[in-house]
């Protein structure tokens, strides 16, 4: 097994963690982009992405994976803005048309389970993982705790603020416990 395969996964959402949004007492800061940066001018929300996130994320002892509806666009528009290489992308399952599966999706929605939760646990395939998102709830934490025997950290980010120093501190501490204990 390679060193990368043994490292925990960090599933990263874009909207909320990297692109702050929502109510805030003052306007969100904006960051300029270099000429030729993919997506420059295409989406005004991209200017909210702090380029310092890239080095901070890259320094974490984990394998980064996009877990966002941006899908491959995260590699085209987000990664270059923050200096990350292309990352693996979670490909979300299509809403199932199989009998029973659609019923499960309806029950999950009714119970408040995030639509990403089951897919991320499956994608982790037993590896320790962190999920960074602004929509994580106690329902997701309880489900993961009950259905996954291995370590997992579901880390909710405040969407108007986005990833902050305290988030990086918490993520780094948890990930180092996982890698130091391996």
C-alpha positions as YAML, in Angstrom:
chain: A
units: angstrom
residues:
- id: 1
  name: UNK
  ca: [0.00, 0.00, 0.00]
- id: 2
  name: UNK
  ca: [1.37, 3.43, -0.89]
- id: 3
  name: UNK
  ca: [1.77, 6.26, 1.58]
- id: 4
  name: UNK
  ca: [-1.02, 8.21, -0.19]
- id: 5
  name: UNK
  ca: [-3.40, 5.26, 0.08]
- id: 6
  name: UNK
  ca: [-2.82, 5.18, 3.84]
- id: 7
  name: UNK
  ca: [-3.43, 8.87, 4.36]
- id: 8
  name: UNK
  ca: [-6.88, 10.03, 5.45]
- id: 9
  name: UNK
  ca: [-9.14, 11.57, 2.86]
- id: 10
  name: UNK
  ca: [-10.39, 15.13, 3.11]
- id: 11
  name: UNK
  ca: [-13.63, 15.62, 1.18]
- id: 12
  name: UNK
  ca: [-13.88, 19.34, 0.41]
- id: 13
  name: UNK
  ca: [-16.96, 21.28, -0.59]
- id: 14
  name: UNK
  ca: [-16.54, 24.61, -2.43]
- id: 15
  name: UNK
  ca: [-19.63, 26.73, -1.73]
- id: 16
  name: UNK
  ca: [-19.44, 27.81, 1.90]
- id: 17
  name: UNK
  ca: [-15.96, 26.53, 2.82]
- id: 18
  name: UNK
  ca: [-13.99, 28.18, -0.02]
- id: 19
  name: UNK
  ca: [-16.58, 30.62, -1.37]
- id: 20
  name: UNK
  ca: [-18.13, 32.37, 1.63]
- id: 21
  name: UNK
  ca: [-21.75, 33.38, 1.15]
- id: 22
  name: UNK
  ca: [-24.80, 34.43, 3.09]
- id: 23
  name: UNK
  ca: [-25.44, 37.11, 5.67]
- id: 24
  name: UNK
  ca: [-22.42, 38.87, 7.06]
- id: 25
  name: UNK
  ca: [-22.05, 42.17, 8.91]
- id: 26
  name: UNK
  ca: [-19.78, 43.53, 6.19]
- id: 27
  name: UNK
  ca: [-19.14, 42.71, 2.54]
- id: 28
  name: UNK
  ca: [-17.13, 39.58, 1.83]
- id: 29
  name: UNK
  ca: [-13.51, 40.29, 0.95]
- id: 30
  name: UNK
  ca: [-12.54, 39.83, -2.66]
- id: 31
  name: UNK
  ca: [-9.25, 38.73, -4.18]
- id: 32
  name: UNK
  ca: [-7.85, 39.68, -7.54]
- id: 33
  name: UNK
  ca: [-6.90, 37.09, -10.08]
- id: 34
  name: UNK
  ca: [-4.04, 36.89, -12.47]
- id: 35
  name: UNK
  ca: [-4.82, 37.42, -16.12]
- id: 36
  name: UNK
  ca: [-5.59, 34.13, -17.76]
- id: 37
  name: UNK
  ca: [-6.80, 32.47, -14.56]
- id: 38
  name: UNK
  ca: [-9.53, 30.02, -15.56]
- id: 39
  name: UNK
  ca: [-12.97, 31.37, -14.74]
- id: 40
  name: UNK
  ca: [-11.78, 34.97, -14.32]
- id: 41
  name: UNK
  ca: [-14.86, 37.09, -14.94]
- id: 42
  name: UNK
  ca: [-17.08, 34.04, -15.51]
- id: 43
  name: UNK
  ca: [-18.45, 33.82, -11.99]
- id: 44
  name: UNK
  ca: [-18.23, 36.84, -9.69]
- id: 45
  name: UNK
  ca: [-18.29, 34.58, -6.60]
- id: 46
  name: UNK
  ca: [-14.87, 33.22, -7.58]
- id: 47
  name: UNK
  ca: [-13.31, 36.51, -6.42]
- id: 48
  name: UNK
  ca: [-14.29, 35.53, -2.85]
- id: 49
  name: UNK
  ca: [-11.85, 32.62, -2.83]
- id: 50
  name: UNK
  ca: [-8.81, 33.45, -0.72]
- id: 51
  name: UNK
  ca: [-5.74, 32.14, -2.59]
- id: 52
  name: UNK
  ca: [-4.10, 31.35, 0.77]
- id: 53
  name: UNK
  ca: [-6.40, 28.33, 1.07]
- id: 54
  name: UNK
  ca: [-4.34, 26.35, -1.42]
- id: 55
  name: UNK
  ca: [-1.08, 26.20, 0.55]
- id: 56
  name: UNK
  ca: [-2.98, 25.63, 3.80]
- id: 57
  name: UNK
  ca: [-4.94, 22.74, 2.34]
- id: 58
  name: UNK
  ca: [-1.86, 21.25, 0.68]
- id: 59
  name: UNK
  ca: [-0.04, 21.30, 4.05]
- id: 60
  name: UNK
  ca: [-2.66, 19.09, 5.71]
- id: 61
  name: UNK
  ca: [-1.58, 15.43, 6.09]
- id: 62
  name: UNK
  ca: [-4.30, 13.95, 3.88]
- id: 63
  name: UNK
  ca: [-5.41, 13.28, 0.35]
- id: 64
  name: UNK
  ca: [-7.65, 16.11, -0.84]
- id: 65
  name: UNK
  ca: [-10.77, 15.19, -2.81]
- id: 66
  name: UNK
  ca: [-13.38, 17.55, -4.24]
- id: 67
  name: UNK
  ca: [-16.83, 16.77, -2.78]
- id: 68
  name: UNK
  ca: [-18.83, 19.47, -4.49]
- id: 69
  name: UNK
  ca: [-21.48, 19.98, -7.13]
- id: 70
  name: UNK
  ca: [-18.77, 21.89, -9.02]
- id: 71
  name: UNK
  ca: [-17.46, 18.41, -9.91]
- id: 72
  name: UNK
  ca: [-14.66, 18.68, -12.55]
- id: 73
  name: UNK
  ca: [-15.16, 22.45, -12.72]
- id: 74
  name: UNK
  ca: [-13.47, 22.60, -9.31]
- id: 75
  name: UNK
  ca: [-10.26, 21.45, -11.01]
- id: 76
  name: UNK
  ca: [-10.75, 23.85, -13.90]
- id: 77
  name: UNK
  ca: [-11.72, 26.99, -11.96]
- id: 78
  name: UNK
  ca: [-10.97, 26.57, -8.24]
- id: 79
  name: UNK
  ca: [-7.71, 24.61, -8.05]
- id: 80
  name: UNK
  ca: [-5.70, 27.02, -10.28]
- id: 81
  name: UNK
  ca: [-6.95, 30.04, -8.28]
- id: 82
  name: UNK
  ca: [-5.52, 28.61, -5.05]
- id: 83
  name: UNK
  ca: [-2.46, 26.85, -6.45]
- id: 84
  name: UNK
  ca: [-3.61, 23.24, -6.10]
- id: 85
  name: UNK
  ca: [-3.03, 20.54, -8.69]
- id: 86
  name: UNK
  ca: [-6.06, 18.75, -10.12]
- id: 87
  name: UNK
  ca: [-7.68, 16.68, -7.36]
- id: 88
  name: UNK
  ca: [-9.80, 13.54, -7.46]
- id: 89
  name: UNK
  ca: [-13.52, 14.32, -7.68]
- id: 90
  name: UNK
  ca: [-16.40, 12.52, -6.01]
- id: 91
  name: UNK
  ca: [-18.89, 11.63, -8.73]
- id: 92
  name: UNK
  ca: [-22.33, 11.75, -7.20]
- id: 93
  name: UNK
  ca: [-24.76, 8.96, -7.91]
- id: 94
  name: UNK
  ca: [-27.68, 9.85, -10.12]
- id: 95
  name: UNK
  ca: [-31.03, 9.81, -8.37]
- id: 96
  name: UNK
  ca: [-31.94, 6.17, -8.48]
- id: 97
  name: UNK
  ca: [-34.81, 4.87, -10.49]
- id: 98
  name: UNK
  ca: [-34.51, 1.42, -8.95]
- id: 99
  name: UNK
  ca: [-37.42, 0.31, -6.86]
- id: 100
  name: UNK
  ca: [-36.53, 0.73, -3.21]
- id: 101
  name: UNK
  ca: [-33.53, 3.01, -3.79]
- id: 102
  name: UNK
  ca: [-35.76, 5.97, -4.58]
- id: 103
  name: UNK
  ca: [-37.67, 5.20, -1.39]
- id: 104
  name: UNK
  ca: [-34.40, 5.29, 0.56]
- id: 105
  name: UNK
  ca: [-33.53, 8.67, -0.93]
- id: 106
  name: UNK
  ca: [-36.95, 9.98, 0.08]
- id: 107
  name: UNK
  ca: [-36.53, 8.62, 3.63]
- id: 108
  name: UNK
  ca: [-33.05, 10.17, 3.89]
- id: 109
  name: UNK
  ca: [-34.40, 13.54, 2.80]
- id: 110
  name: UNK
  ca: [-37.34, 13.29, 5.20]
- id: 111
  name: UNK
  ca: [-34.98, 12.30, 8.05]
- id: 112
  name: UNK
  ca: [-32.63, 15.21, 7.30]
- id: 113
  name: UNK
  ca: [-29.69, 13.12, 6.07]
- id: 114
  name: UNK
  ca: [-27.60, 15.12, 3.60]
- id: 115
  name: UNK
  ca: [-27.62, 13.69, 0.10]
- id: 116
  name: UNK
  ca: [-23.79, 13.50, 0.11]
- id: 117
  name: UNK
  ca: [-23.46, 11.47, 3.33]
- id: 118
  name: UNK
  ca: [-23.95, 7.92, 2.03]
- id: 119
  name: UNK
  ca: [-21.85, 8.58, -1.08]
- id: 120
  name: UNK
  ca: [-18.90, 9.92, 0.92]
- id: 121
  name: UNK
  ca: [-18.91, 6.99, 3.35]
- id: 122
  name: UNK
  ca: [-18.96, 4.63, 0.36]
- id: 123
  name: UNK
  ca: [-16.16, 6.58, -1.41]
- id: 124
  name: UNK
  ca: [-13.99, 6.46, 1.73]
- id: 125
  name: UNK
  ca: [-14.14, 2.66, 1.57]
- id: 126
  name: UNK
  ca: [-13.00, 2.26, 5.16]
- id: 127
  name: UNK
  ca: [-10.26, 4.90, 5.12]
- id: 128
  name: UNK
  ca: [-10.32, 7.61, 7.78]
- id: 129
  name: UNK
  ca: [-11.88, 10.75, 6.36]
- id: 130
  name: UNK
  ca: [-12.81, 14.34, 7.04]
- id: 131
  name: UNK
  ca: [-15.79, 15.92, 5.33]
- id: 132
  name: UNK
  ca: [-15.64, 19.74, 5.19]
- id: 133
  name: UNK
  ca: [-18.96, 21.31, 4.26]
- id: 134
  name: UNK
  ca: [-21.33, 24.04, 5.42]
- id: 135
  name: UNK
  ca: [-24.42, 21.80, 5.37]
- id: 136
  name: UNK
  ca: [-23.39, 19.04, 7.78]
- id: 137
  name: UNK
  ca: [-25.87, 18.40, 10.59]
- id: 138
  name: UNK
  ca: [-26.09, 16.24, 13.69]
- id: 139
  name: UNK
  ca: [-28.21, 13.83, 11.63]
- id: 140
  name: UNK
  ca: [-25.24, 13.24, 9.31]
- id: 141
  name: UNK
  ca: [-22.88, 12.78, 12.25]
- id: 142
  name: UNK
  ca: [-25.21, 10.28, 13.92]
- id: 143
  name: UNK
  ca: [-25.68, 8.33, 10.68]
- id: 144
  name: UNK
  ca: [-21.93, 8.12, 10.02]
- id: 145
  name: UNK
  ca: [-21.29, 7.09, 13.61]
- id: 146
  name: UNK
  ca: [-23.89, 4.32, 13.38]
- id: 147
  name: UNK
  ca: [-22.93, 3.05, 9.90]
- id: 148
  name: UNK
  ca: [-19.17, 3.40, 9.76]
- id: 149
  name: UNK
  ca: [-16.76, 1.60, 12.07]
- id: 150
  name: UNK
  ca: [-13.68, 3.71, 11.22]
- id: 151
  name: UNK
  ca: [-12.68, 7.25, 12.13]
- id: 152
  name: UNK
  ca: [-14.49, 10.13, 10.48]
- id: 153
  name: UNK
  ca: [-14.71, 13.83, 11.22]
- id: 154
  name: UNK
  ca: [-17.65, 15.75, 9.82]
- id: 155
  name: UNK
  ca: [-16.51, 19.36, 10.07]
- id: 156
  name: UNK
  ca: [-19.11, 22.06, 9.48]
- id: 157
  name: UNK
  ca: [-17.86, 25.43, 8.26]
- id: 158
  name: UNK
  ca: [-19.75, 28.67, 8.88]
- id: 159
  name: UNK
  ca: [-20.79, 29.69, 5.32]
- id: 160
  name: UNK
  ca: [-20.59, 33.50, 5.72]
- id: 161
  name: UNK
  ca: [-17.04, 33.13, 7.07]
- id: 162
  name: UNK
  ca: [-15.73, 30.17, 5.07]
- id: 163
  name: UNK
  ca: [-12.68, 28.20, 6.18]
- id: 164
  name: UNK
  ca: [-10.93, 30.09, 8.97]
- id: 165
  name: UNK
  ca: [-7.85, 29.66, 11.15]
- id: 166
  name: UNK
  ca: [-9.84, 27.73, 13.78]
- id: 167
  name: UNK
  ca: [-11.06, 25.30, 11.11]
- id: 168
  name: UNK
  ca: [-7.54, 24.63, 9.88]
- id: 169
  name: UNK
  ca: [-6.36, 24.09, 13.46]
- id: 170
  name: UNK
  ca: [-9.11, 21.54, 14.11]
- id: 171
  name: UNK
  ca: [-8.57, 19.74, 10.79]
- id: 172
  name: UNK
  ca: [-4.80, 19.58, 11.21]
- id: 173
  name: UNK
  ca: [-5.05, 18.25, 14.78]
- id: 174
  name: UNK
  ca: [-7.51, 15.49, 13.83]
- id: 175
  name: UNK
  ca: [-5.58, 14.49, 10.71]
- id: 176
  name: UNK
  ca: [-2.28, 14.35, 12.59]
- id: 177
  name: UNK
  ca: [-3.87, 12.08, 15.21]
- id: 178
  name: UNK
  ca: [-4.90, 9.79, 12.36]
- id: 179
  name: UNK
  ca: [-1.51, 9.78, 10.64]
- id: 180
  name: UNK
  ca: [0.60, 9.63, 13.82]
- id: 181
  name: UNK
  ca: [-1.38, 6.66, 15.08]
- id: 182
  name: UNK
  ca: [-0.96, 4.73, 11.83]
...
